Each structure stands twice: as structure tokens, then as C-alpha cells.
């Protein structure tokens, strides 16, 4: 297993639309294992493949363990997700992102969702999610469509955050 470098915004790769996984191979299983290790080490509660430079519709999450000691991990790997239903009511959550480090903002999303996806055995699964799980899944699926949580906030706040990140990148290079 390996800890993979996480791409930080602004970066054109984070704006790309990822393509469906055609076949669940050993290479995909190895990528998933590396993504879990990267997510827990960060620490984070989710990670999309594009954040580690792989343009595939694949994400991992664990909102139970939250990367903290004393909590039993509940890792979920989600391949080719398809949101089939969203609730009429919305919820607000202060989101963060490993690709937008040290910045947080309130984002409004549907409270509950239903989705179908493939698990690592290629079996179709259905999931009804609410609370943080629902928020995190929607955030990660946004990544697969080239959308960051800052795209849900005002242009003024977004540009301020992205400008700061760009300045940090320039200073580090
Ligand atoms: O970069 C990512 O997509 C992961 C992101 C997921 C997320 C967080 C909050 C709302 C929606 C989606 C993170 O994991 S940011 C870090 C974080 O939230 C966290 C880290 C350690 C413990 C608890 C939370
Ligand atoms: Zn993110």
C-alpha cells in the first residue's frame, strides 16, 4: 500500500469529469487500498480518485471512524455511483476538502439521497444516506464531475480562497 500525493486547488485536473470504471481489476483494488490509506493518513472522511490524479468514477469514505482513534472504521468504496433520488429538504454543513486545505464553508445540499453503485466485487449496491454520510457522498460525487465545494459558495469567497491557495503554491515552488 502507499500514501498518494493529494492534488491541491487550483489545478485543472480537479475540474475534469471522471470516466466510469469499465472493469474492477486488481489495479483498481490496489488503487482503492492506497486511497483508503491516503484518506486515513490525511486525515479525511472521504477521497475521490481524481484527487490523487486518477480520472475514474471511484471514491472512498469513512464518516464513522473519522480517522480518529477509539472509533471502529467503517470504510466504504463506491464505484460508478448514480444518485437515483434526492430529498426535497436541504441541510447545511460546514465542509472542508483535502484539495482545499485549511478552508471551510457552509454548503447547502439535499438532506437525504439514494444511490446505486458497484462494490469492489462488482456487485450492485443500493444505499439510502442521510446526515454526514449523505453530505460526504455528494461532496465526493461532485469531485467526479469536476466540482469543488467552493463552487457552491459566492464567487467572492471562492476567488479569495483560490487566490490564497495559488499564492501558497507559488511561495512553495
Ligand atoms: O477532500 C475530500 O473530499 C475529503 C473531505 C470530505 C468532506 C468533509 C466535510 C464535508 C464533506 C466532505 C474531508 O475529509 S475534509 C477533512 C474532514 O472533514 C475531517 C478530517 C478529520 C476528522 C474529521 C473530519
Ligand atoms: Zn473534497
PDB file of C-alpha atoms and ligand atoms in Angstrom:
ATOM      1  CA  UNK A   1       0.000   0.000   0.000  1.00  0.00           C
ATOM      2  CA  UNK A   2       1.075   3.607  -0.492  1.00  0.00           C
ATOM      3  CA  UNK A   3       0.166   7.111   0.547  1.00  0.00           C
ATOM      4  CA  UNK A   4      -0.579   9.077  -2.616  1.00  0.00           C
ATOM      5  CA  UNK A   5       0.002  12.817  -3.120  1.00  0.00           C
ATOM      6  CA  UNK A   6      -3.275  14.783  -2.992  1.00  0.00           C
ATOM      7  CA  UNK A   7      -3.783  17.429  -5.695  1.00  0.00           C
ATOM      8  CA  UNK A   8      -4.417  20.894  -4.265  1.00  0.00           C
ATOM      9  CA  UNK A   9      -6.586  23.565  -5.954  1.00  0.00           C
ATOM     10  CA  UNK A  10      -6.328  25.482  -8.155  1.00  0.00           C
ATOM     11  CA  UNK A  11      -5.427  22.662 -10.565  1.00  0.00           C
ATOM     12  CA  UNK A  12      -7.067  21.870 -13.928  1.00  0.00           C
ATOM     13  CA  UNK A  13      -7.189  18.149 -13.044  1.00  0.00           C
ATOM     14  CA  UNK A  14      -9.760  18.906 -10.323  1.00  0.00           C
ATOM     15  CA  UNK A  15     -12.028  20.440 -12.999  1.00  0.00           C
ATOM     16  CA  UNK A  16     -12.176  17.321 -15.183  1.00  0.00           C
ATOM     17  CA  UNK A  17     -15.111  14.912 -15.476  1.00  0.00           C
ATOM     18  CA  UNK A  18     -14.069  11.403 -14.492  1.00  0.00           C
ATOM     19  CA  UNK A  19     -14.941   8.380 -16.630  1.00  0.00           C
ATOM     20  CA  UNK A  20     -16.753   5.217 -15.447  1.00  0.00           C
ATOM     21  CA  UNK A  21     -14.704   2.243 -14.258  1.00  0.00           C
ATOM     22  CA  UNK A  22     -15.071  -0.353 -17.063  1.00  0.00           C
ATOM     23  CA  UNK A  23     -13.802  -3.364 -15.111  1.00  0.00           C
ATOM     24  CA  UNK A  24     -12.868  -3.944 -11.467  1.00  0.00           C
ATOM     25  CA  UNK A  25      -9.332  -5.254 -11.816  1.00  0.00           C
ATOM     26  CA  UNK A  26      -6.557  -5.885  -9.267  1.00  0.00           C
ATOM     27  CA  UNK A  27      -5.176  -2.469 -10.297  1.00  0.00           C
ATOM     28  CA  UNK A  28      -8.467  -0.842  -9.199  1.00  0.00           C
ATOM     29  CA  UNK A  29      -8.423  -2.795  -5.886  1.00  0.00           C
ATOM     30  CA  UNK A  30      -4.843  -1.638  -5.273  1.00  0.00           C
ATOM     31  CA  UNK A  31      -5.833   1.975  -6.040  1.00  0.00           C
ATOM     32  CA  UNK A  32      -8.738   1.704  -3.558  1.00  0.00           C
ATOM     33  CA  UNK A  33      -6.406   0.343  -0.847  1.00  0.00           C
ATOM     34  CA  UNK A  34      -3.979   3.229  -1.484  1.00  0.00           C
ATOM     35  CA  UNK A  35      -6.847   5.751  -1.407  1.00  0.00           C
ATOM     36  CA  UNK A  36      -8.050   4.442   1.993  1.00  0.00           C
ATOM     37  CA  UNK A  37      -4.522   4.684   3.383  1.00  0.00           C
ATOM     38  CA  UNK A  38      -4.167   8.221   1.976  1.00  0.00           C
ATOM     39  CA  UNK A  39      -7.579   9.291   3.367  1.00  0.00           C
ATOM     40  CA  UNK A  40      -6.924   7.932   6.889  1.00  0.00           C
ATOM     41  CA  UNK A  41      -3.434   9.433   6.974  1.00  0.00           C
ATOM     42  CA  UNK A  42      -4.573  12.932   5.850  1.00  0.00           C
ATOM     43  CA  UNK A  43      -6.881  12.594   7.880  1.00  0.00           C
ATOM     44  CA  UNK A  44     -10.148  12.871   5.997  1.00  0.00           C
ATOM     45  CA  UNK A  45     -13.575  11.266   5.808  1.00  0.00           C
ATOM     46  CA  UNK A  46     -13.654  10.894   2.024  1.00  0.00           C
ATOM     47  CA  UNK A  47     -11.463  10.904  -1.072  1.00  0.00           C
ATOM     48  CA  UNK A  48     -12.252  10.823  -4.802  1.00  0.00           C
ATOM     49  CA  UNK A  49      -9.863   9.201  -7.293  1.00  0.00           C
ATOM     50  CA  UNK A  50      -9.356  12.478  -9.186  1.00  0.00           C
ATOM     51  CA  UNK A  51      -7.864  13.997  -6.008  1.00  0.00           C
ATOM     52  CA  UNK A  52      -4.950  11.578  -6.434  1.00  0.00           C
ATOM     53  CA  UNK A  53      -4.807  12.171 -10.203  1.00  0.00           C
ATOM     54  CA  UNK A  54      -6.862   9.189 -11.382  1.00  0.00           C
ATOM     55  CA  UNK A  55      -9.740  10.222 -13.645  1.00  0.00           C
ATOM     56  CA  UNK A  56     -12.100   7.368 -12.720  1.00  0.00           C
ATOM     57  CA  UNK A  57     -15.573   7.411 -11.125  1.00  0.00           C
ATOM     58  CA  UNK A  58     -14.447   5.959  -7.843  1.00  0.00           C
ATOM     59  CA  UNK A  59     -14.455   7.230  -4.253  1.00  0.00           C
ATOM     60  CA  UNK A  60     -13.758   6.017  -0.736  1.00  0.00           C
ATOM     61  CA  UNK A  61     -15.205   7.240   2.544  1.00  0.00           C
ATOM     62  CA  UNK A  62     -15.464   6.521   6.232  1.00  0.00           C
ATOM     63  CA  UNK A  63     -17.554   9.016   8.175  1.00  0.00           C
ATOM     64  CA  UNK A  64     -17.728   6.783  11.270  1.00  0.00           C
ATOM     65  CA  UNK A  65     -14.065   6.283  12.119  1.00  0.00           C
ATOM     66  CA  UNK A  66     -13.331   9.913  11.109  1.00  0.00           C
ATOM     67  CA  UNK A  67      -9.692   8.889  11.184  1.00  0.00           C
ATOM     68  CA  UNK A  68      -9.778   9.075  14.992  1.00  0.00           C
ATOM     69  CA  UNK A  69      -8.587   6.510  17.475  1.00  0.00           C
ATOM     70  CA  UNK A  70     -11.197   4.625  19.508  1.00  0.00           C
ATOM     71  CA  UNK A  71     -13.777   4.530  16.704  1.00  0.00           C
ATOM     72  CA  UNK A  72     -14.277   1.386  14.637  1.00  0.00           C
ATOM     73  CA  UNK A  73     -13.603   2.193  10.980  1.00  0.00           C
ATOM     74  CA  UNK A  74     -16.463   1.741   8.507  1.00  0.00           C
ATOM     75  CA  UNK A  75     -14.753   2.017   5.119  1.00  0.00           C
ATOM     76  CA  UNK A  76     -16.938   2.128   2.000  1.00  0.00           C
ATOM     77  CA  UNK A  77     -15.614   2.017  -1.580  1.00  0.00           C
ATOM     78  CA  UNK A  78     -18.072   3.346  -4.164  1.00  0.00           C
ATOM     79  CA  UNK A  79     -17.562   2.708  -7.878  1.00  0.00           C
ATOM     80  CA  UNK A  80     -19.632   4.315 -10.677  1.00  0.00           C
ATOM     81  CA  UNK A  81     -22.124   5.977  -8.275  1.00  0.00           C
ATOM     82  CA  UNK A  82     -25.538   7.025  -9.547  1.00  0.00           C
ATOM     83  CA  UNK A  83     -27.775   9.237  -7.369  1.00  0.00           C
ATOM     84  CA  UNK A  84     -31.302   7.951  -8.018  1.00  0.00           C
ATOM     85  CA  UNK A  85     -33.253  10.171  -5.584  1.00  0.00           C
ATOM     86  CA  UNK A  86     -32.739  13.304  -3.521  1.00  0.00           C
ATOM     87  CA  UNK A  87     -34.981  14.603  -0.713  1.00  0.00           C
ATOM     88  CA  UNK A  88     -36.921  17.841  -1.135  1.00  0.00           C
ATOM     89  CA  UNK A  89     -35.465  19.270   2.069  1.00  0.00           C
ATOM     90  CA  UNK A  90     -31.923  20.621   2.303  1.00  0.00           C
ATOM     91  CA  UNK A  91     -29.303  20.719   5.064  1.00  0.00           C
ATOM     92  CA  UNK A  92     -26.301  22.957   5.608  1.00  0.00           C
ATOM     93  CA  UNK A  93     -22.893  21.612   6.670  1.00  0.00           C
ATOM     94  CA  UNK A  94     -19.560  23.366   7.077  1.00  0.00           C
ATOM     95  CA  UNK A  95     -17.491  21.429   4.519  1.00  0.00           C
ATOM     96  CA  UNK A  96     -13.762  21.036   4.144  1.00  0.00           C
ATOM     97  CA  UNK A  97     -11.728  19.368   1.405  1.00  0.00           C
ATOM     98  CA  UNK A  98      -8.280  17.800   1.322  1.00  0.00           C
ATOM     99  CA  UNK A  99      -7.769  19.570  -2.037  1.00  0.00           C
ATOM    100  CA  UNK A 100      -8.709  22.942  -0.491  1.00  0.00           C
ATOM    101  CA  UNK A 101      -6.623  22.680   2.701  1.00  0.00           C
ATOM    102  CA  UNK A 102      -7.405  24.866   5.733  1.00  0.00           C
ATOM    103  CA  UNK A 103     -10.545  26.425   4.221  1.00  0.00           C
ATOM    104  CA  UNK A 104     -14.136  25.679   5.255  1.00  0.00           C
ATOM    105  CA  UNK A 105     -17.523  26.969   4.129  1.00  0.00           C
ATOM    106  CA  UNK A 106     -21.219  26.282   4.682  1.00  0.00           C
ATOM    107  CA  UNK A 107     -22.695  24.302   1.779  1.00  0.00           C
ATOM    108  CA  UNK A 108     -26.393  23.517   1.293  1.00  0.00           C
ATOM    109  CA  UNK A 109     -27.274  20.125  -0.215  1.00  0.00           C
ATOM    110  CA  UNK A 110     -30.256  17.730  -0.212  1.00  0.00           C
ATOM    111  CA  UNK A 111     -30.540  16.170   3.275  1.00  0.00           C
ATOM    112  CA  UNK A 112     -31.061  12.600   2.077  1.00  0.00           C
ATOM    113  CA  UNK A 113     -30.074  10.743  -1.084  1.00  0.00           C
ATOM    114  CA  UNK A 114     -30.443   7.276  -2.552  1.00  0.00           C
ATOM    115  CA  UNK A 115     -27.702   5.956  -4.777  1.00  0.00           C
ATOM    116  CA  UNK A 116     -26.682   2.817  -6.578  1.00  0.00           C
ATOM    117  CA  UNK A 117     -23.060   1.851  -7.140  1.00  0.00           C
ATOM    118  CA  UNK A 118     -20.732  -1.097  -7.642  1.00  0.00           C
ATOM    119  CA  UNK A 119     -18.746  -2.533  -4.753  1.00  0.00           C
ATOM    120  CA  UNK A 120     -15.230  -3.968  -5.082  1.00  0.00           C
ATOM    121  CA  UNK A 121     -16.696  -7.363  -6.092  1.00  0.00           C
ATOM    122  CA  UNK A 122     -18.580  -5.703  -8.959  1.00  0.00           C
ATOM    123  CA  UNK A 123     -21.916  -6.257  -7.142  1.00  0.00           C
ATOM    124  CA  UNK A 124     -24.584  -3.567  -7.497  1.00  0.00           C
ATOM    125  CA  UNK A 125     -25.421  -1.957  -4.143  1.00  0.00           C
ATOM    126  CA  UNK A 126     -28.173   0.463  -3.122  1.00  0.00           C
ATOM    127  CA  UNK A 127     -27.698   2.963  -0.292  1.00  0.00           C
ATOM    128  CA  UNK A 128     -30.040   5.428   1.437  1.00  0.00           C
ATOM    129  CA  UNK A 129     -27.866   8.056   3.117  1.00  0.00           C
ATOM    130  CA  UNK A 130     -28.571  10.969   5.423  1.00  0.00           C
ATOM    131  CA  UNK A 131     -26.561  13.214   7.761  1.00  0.00           C
ATOM    132  CA  UNK A 132     -22.804  13.447   7.247  1.00  0.00           C
ATOM    133  CA  UNK A 133     -22.758  10.325   5.048  1.00  0.00           C
ATOM    134  CA  UNK A 134     -25.144  11.994   2.572  1.00  0.00           C
ATOM    135  CA  UNK A 135     -23.126  15.250   2.614  1.00  0.00           C
ATOM    136  CA  UNK A 136     -19.830  13.425   2.136  1.00  0.00           C
ATOM    137  CA  UNK A 137     -21.102  11.234  -0.734  1.00  0.00           C
ATOM    138  CA  UNK A 138     -22.486  14.307  -2.555  1.00  0.00           C
ATOM    139  CA  UNK A 139     -19.199  16.178  -1.993  1.00  0.00           C
ATOM    140  CA  UNK A 140     -17.182  13.228  -3.407  1.00  0.00           C
ATOM    141  CA  UNK A 141     -19.502  12.717  -6.405  1.00  0.00           C
ATOM    142  CA  UNK A 142     -19.086  16.439  -7.145  1.00  0.00           C
ATOM    143  CA  UNK A 143     -15.327  15.749  -7.414  1.00  0.00           C
ATOM    144  CA  UNK A 144     -16.076  13.127 -10.104  1.00  0.00           C
ATOM    145  CA  UNK A 145     -17.871  15.885 -12.049  1.00  0.00           C
ATOM    146  CA  UNK A 146     -15.081  18.445 -11.633  1.00  0.00           C
ATOM    147  CA  UNK A 147     -16.902  20.396  -8.924  1.00  0.00           C
ATOM    148  CA  UNK A 148     -15.356  21.593  -5.637  1.00  0.00           C
ATOM    149  CA  UNK A 149     -17.298  22.699  -2.532  1.00  0.00           C
ATOM    150  CA  UNK A 150     -16.114  26.260  -3.239  1.00  0.00           C
ATOM    151  CA  UNK A 151     -18.174  26.149  -6.455  1.00  0.00           C
ATOM    152  CA  UNK A 152     -21.271  26.132  -4.188  1.00  0.00           C
ATOM    153  CA  UNK A 153     -20.385  29.393  -2.422  1.00  0.00           C
ATOM    154  CA  UNK A 154     -20.249  33.014  -3.602  1.00  0.00           C
ATOM    155  CA  UNK A 155     -17.736  33.913  -6.322  1.00  0.00           C
ATOM    156  CA  UNK A 156     -16.234  36.466  -3.935  1.00  0.00           C
ATOM    157  CA  UNK A 157     -15.443  33.864  -1.221  1.00  0.00           C
ATOM    158  CA  UNK A 158     -14.381  31.256  -3.828  1.00  0.00           C
ATOM    159  CA  UNK A 159     -11.918  33.577  -5.548  1.00  0.00           C
ATOM    160  CA  UNK A 160     -10.492  34.674  -2.215  1.00  0.00           C
ATOM    161  CA  UNK A 161      -9.816  31.043  -1.209  1.00  0.00           C
ATOM    162  CA  UNK A 162      -8.397  30.048  -4.612  1.00  0.00           C
ATOM    163  CA  UNK A 163      -6.150  33.127  -4.744  1.00  0.00           C
ATOM    164  CA  UNK A 164      -4.742  32.291  -1.292  1.00  0.00           C
ATOM    165  CA  UNK A 165      -4.050  28.676  -2.339  1.00  0.00           C
ATOM    166  CA  UNK A 166      -2.366  29.841  -5.562  1.00  0.00           C
ATOM    167  CA  UNK A 167      -0.164  32.257  -3.594  1.00  0.00           C
ATOM    168  CA  UNK A 168       0.847  29.420  -1.229  1.00  0.00           C
ATOM    169  CA  UNK A 169       1.722  27.197  -4.202  1.00  0.00           C
ATOM    170  CA  UNK A 170       3.854  29.940  -5.778  1.00  0.00           C
ATOM    171  CA  UNK A 171       5.655  30.570  -2.479  1.00  0.00           C
ATOM    172  CA  UNK A 172       6.361  26.842  -2.043  1.00  0.00           C
ATOM    173  CA  UNK A 173       7.813  26.411  -5.578  1.00  0.00           C
TER     174      UNK A 173
HETATM  175  O1  LIG B   1     -11.257  16.117   0.232  1.00  0.00           O
HETATM  176  C1  LIG B   1     -12.251  15.459   0.445  1.00  0.00           C
HETATM  177  O2  LIG B   1     -13.084  15.259  -0.420  1.00  0.00           O
HETATM  178  C2  LIG B   1     -12.446  14.886   1.831  1.00  0.00           C
HETATM  179  C3  LIG B   1     -13.265  15.774   2.750  1.00  0.00           C
HETATM  180  C4  LIG B   1     -14.663  15.222   2.781  1.00  0.00           C
HETATM  181  C5  LIG B   1     -15.748  16.077   3.355  1.00  0.00           C
HETATM  182  C6  LIG B   1     -15.603  16.744   4.549  1.00  0.00           C
HETATM  183  C7  LIG B   1     -16.645  17.503   5.058  1.00  0.00           C
HETATM  184  C8  LIG B   1     -17.835  17.565   4.391  1.00  0.00           C
HETATM  185  C9  LIG B   1     -17.965  16.913   3.197  1.00  0.00           C
HETATM  186  C10 LIG B   1     -16.937  16.160   2.692  1.00  0.00           C
HETATM  187  C11 LIG B   1     -12.603  15.722   4.134  1.00  0.00           C
HETATM  188  O3  LIG B   1     -12.478  14.702   4.702  1.00  0.00           O
HETATM  189  S1  LIG B   1     -12.049  17.226   4.828  1.00  0.00           S
HETATM  190  C12 LIG B   1     -11.456  16.705   6.444  1.00  0.00           C
HETATM  191  C13 LIG B   1     -12.549  16.395   7.410  1.00  0.00           C
HETATM  192  O4  LIG B   1     -13.678  16.738   7.189  1.00  0.00           O
HETATM  193  C14 LIG B   1     -12.240  15.645   8.652  1.00  0.00           C
HETATM  194  C15 LIG B   1     -10.975  15.250   8.962  1.00  0.00           C
HETATM  195  C16 LIG B   1     -10.703  14.564  10.139  1.00  0.00           C
HETATM  196  C17 LIG B   1     -11.714  14.277  11.016  1.00  0.00           C
HETATM  197  C18 LIG B   1     -12.999  14.675  10.726  1.00  0.00           C
HETATM  198  C19 LIG B   1     -13.268  15.354   9.543  1.00  0.00           C
HETATM  199 ZN1  LIG B   2     -13.127  17.287  -1.429  1.00  0.00          ZN
END
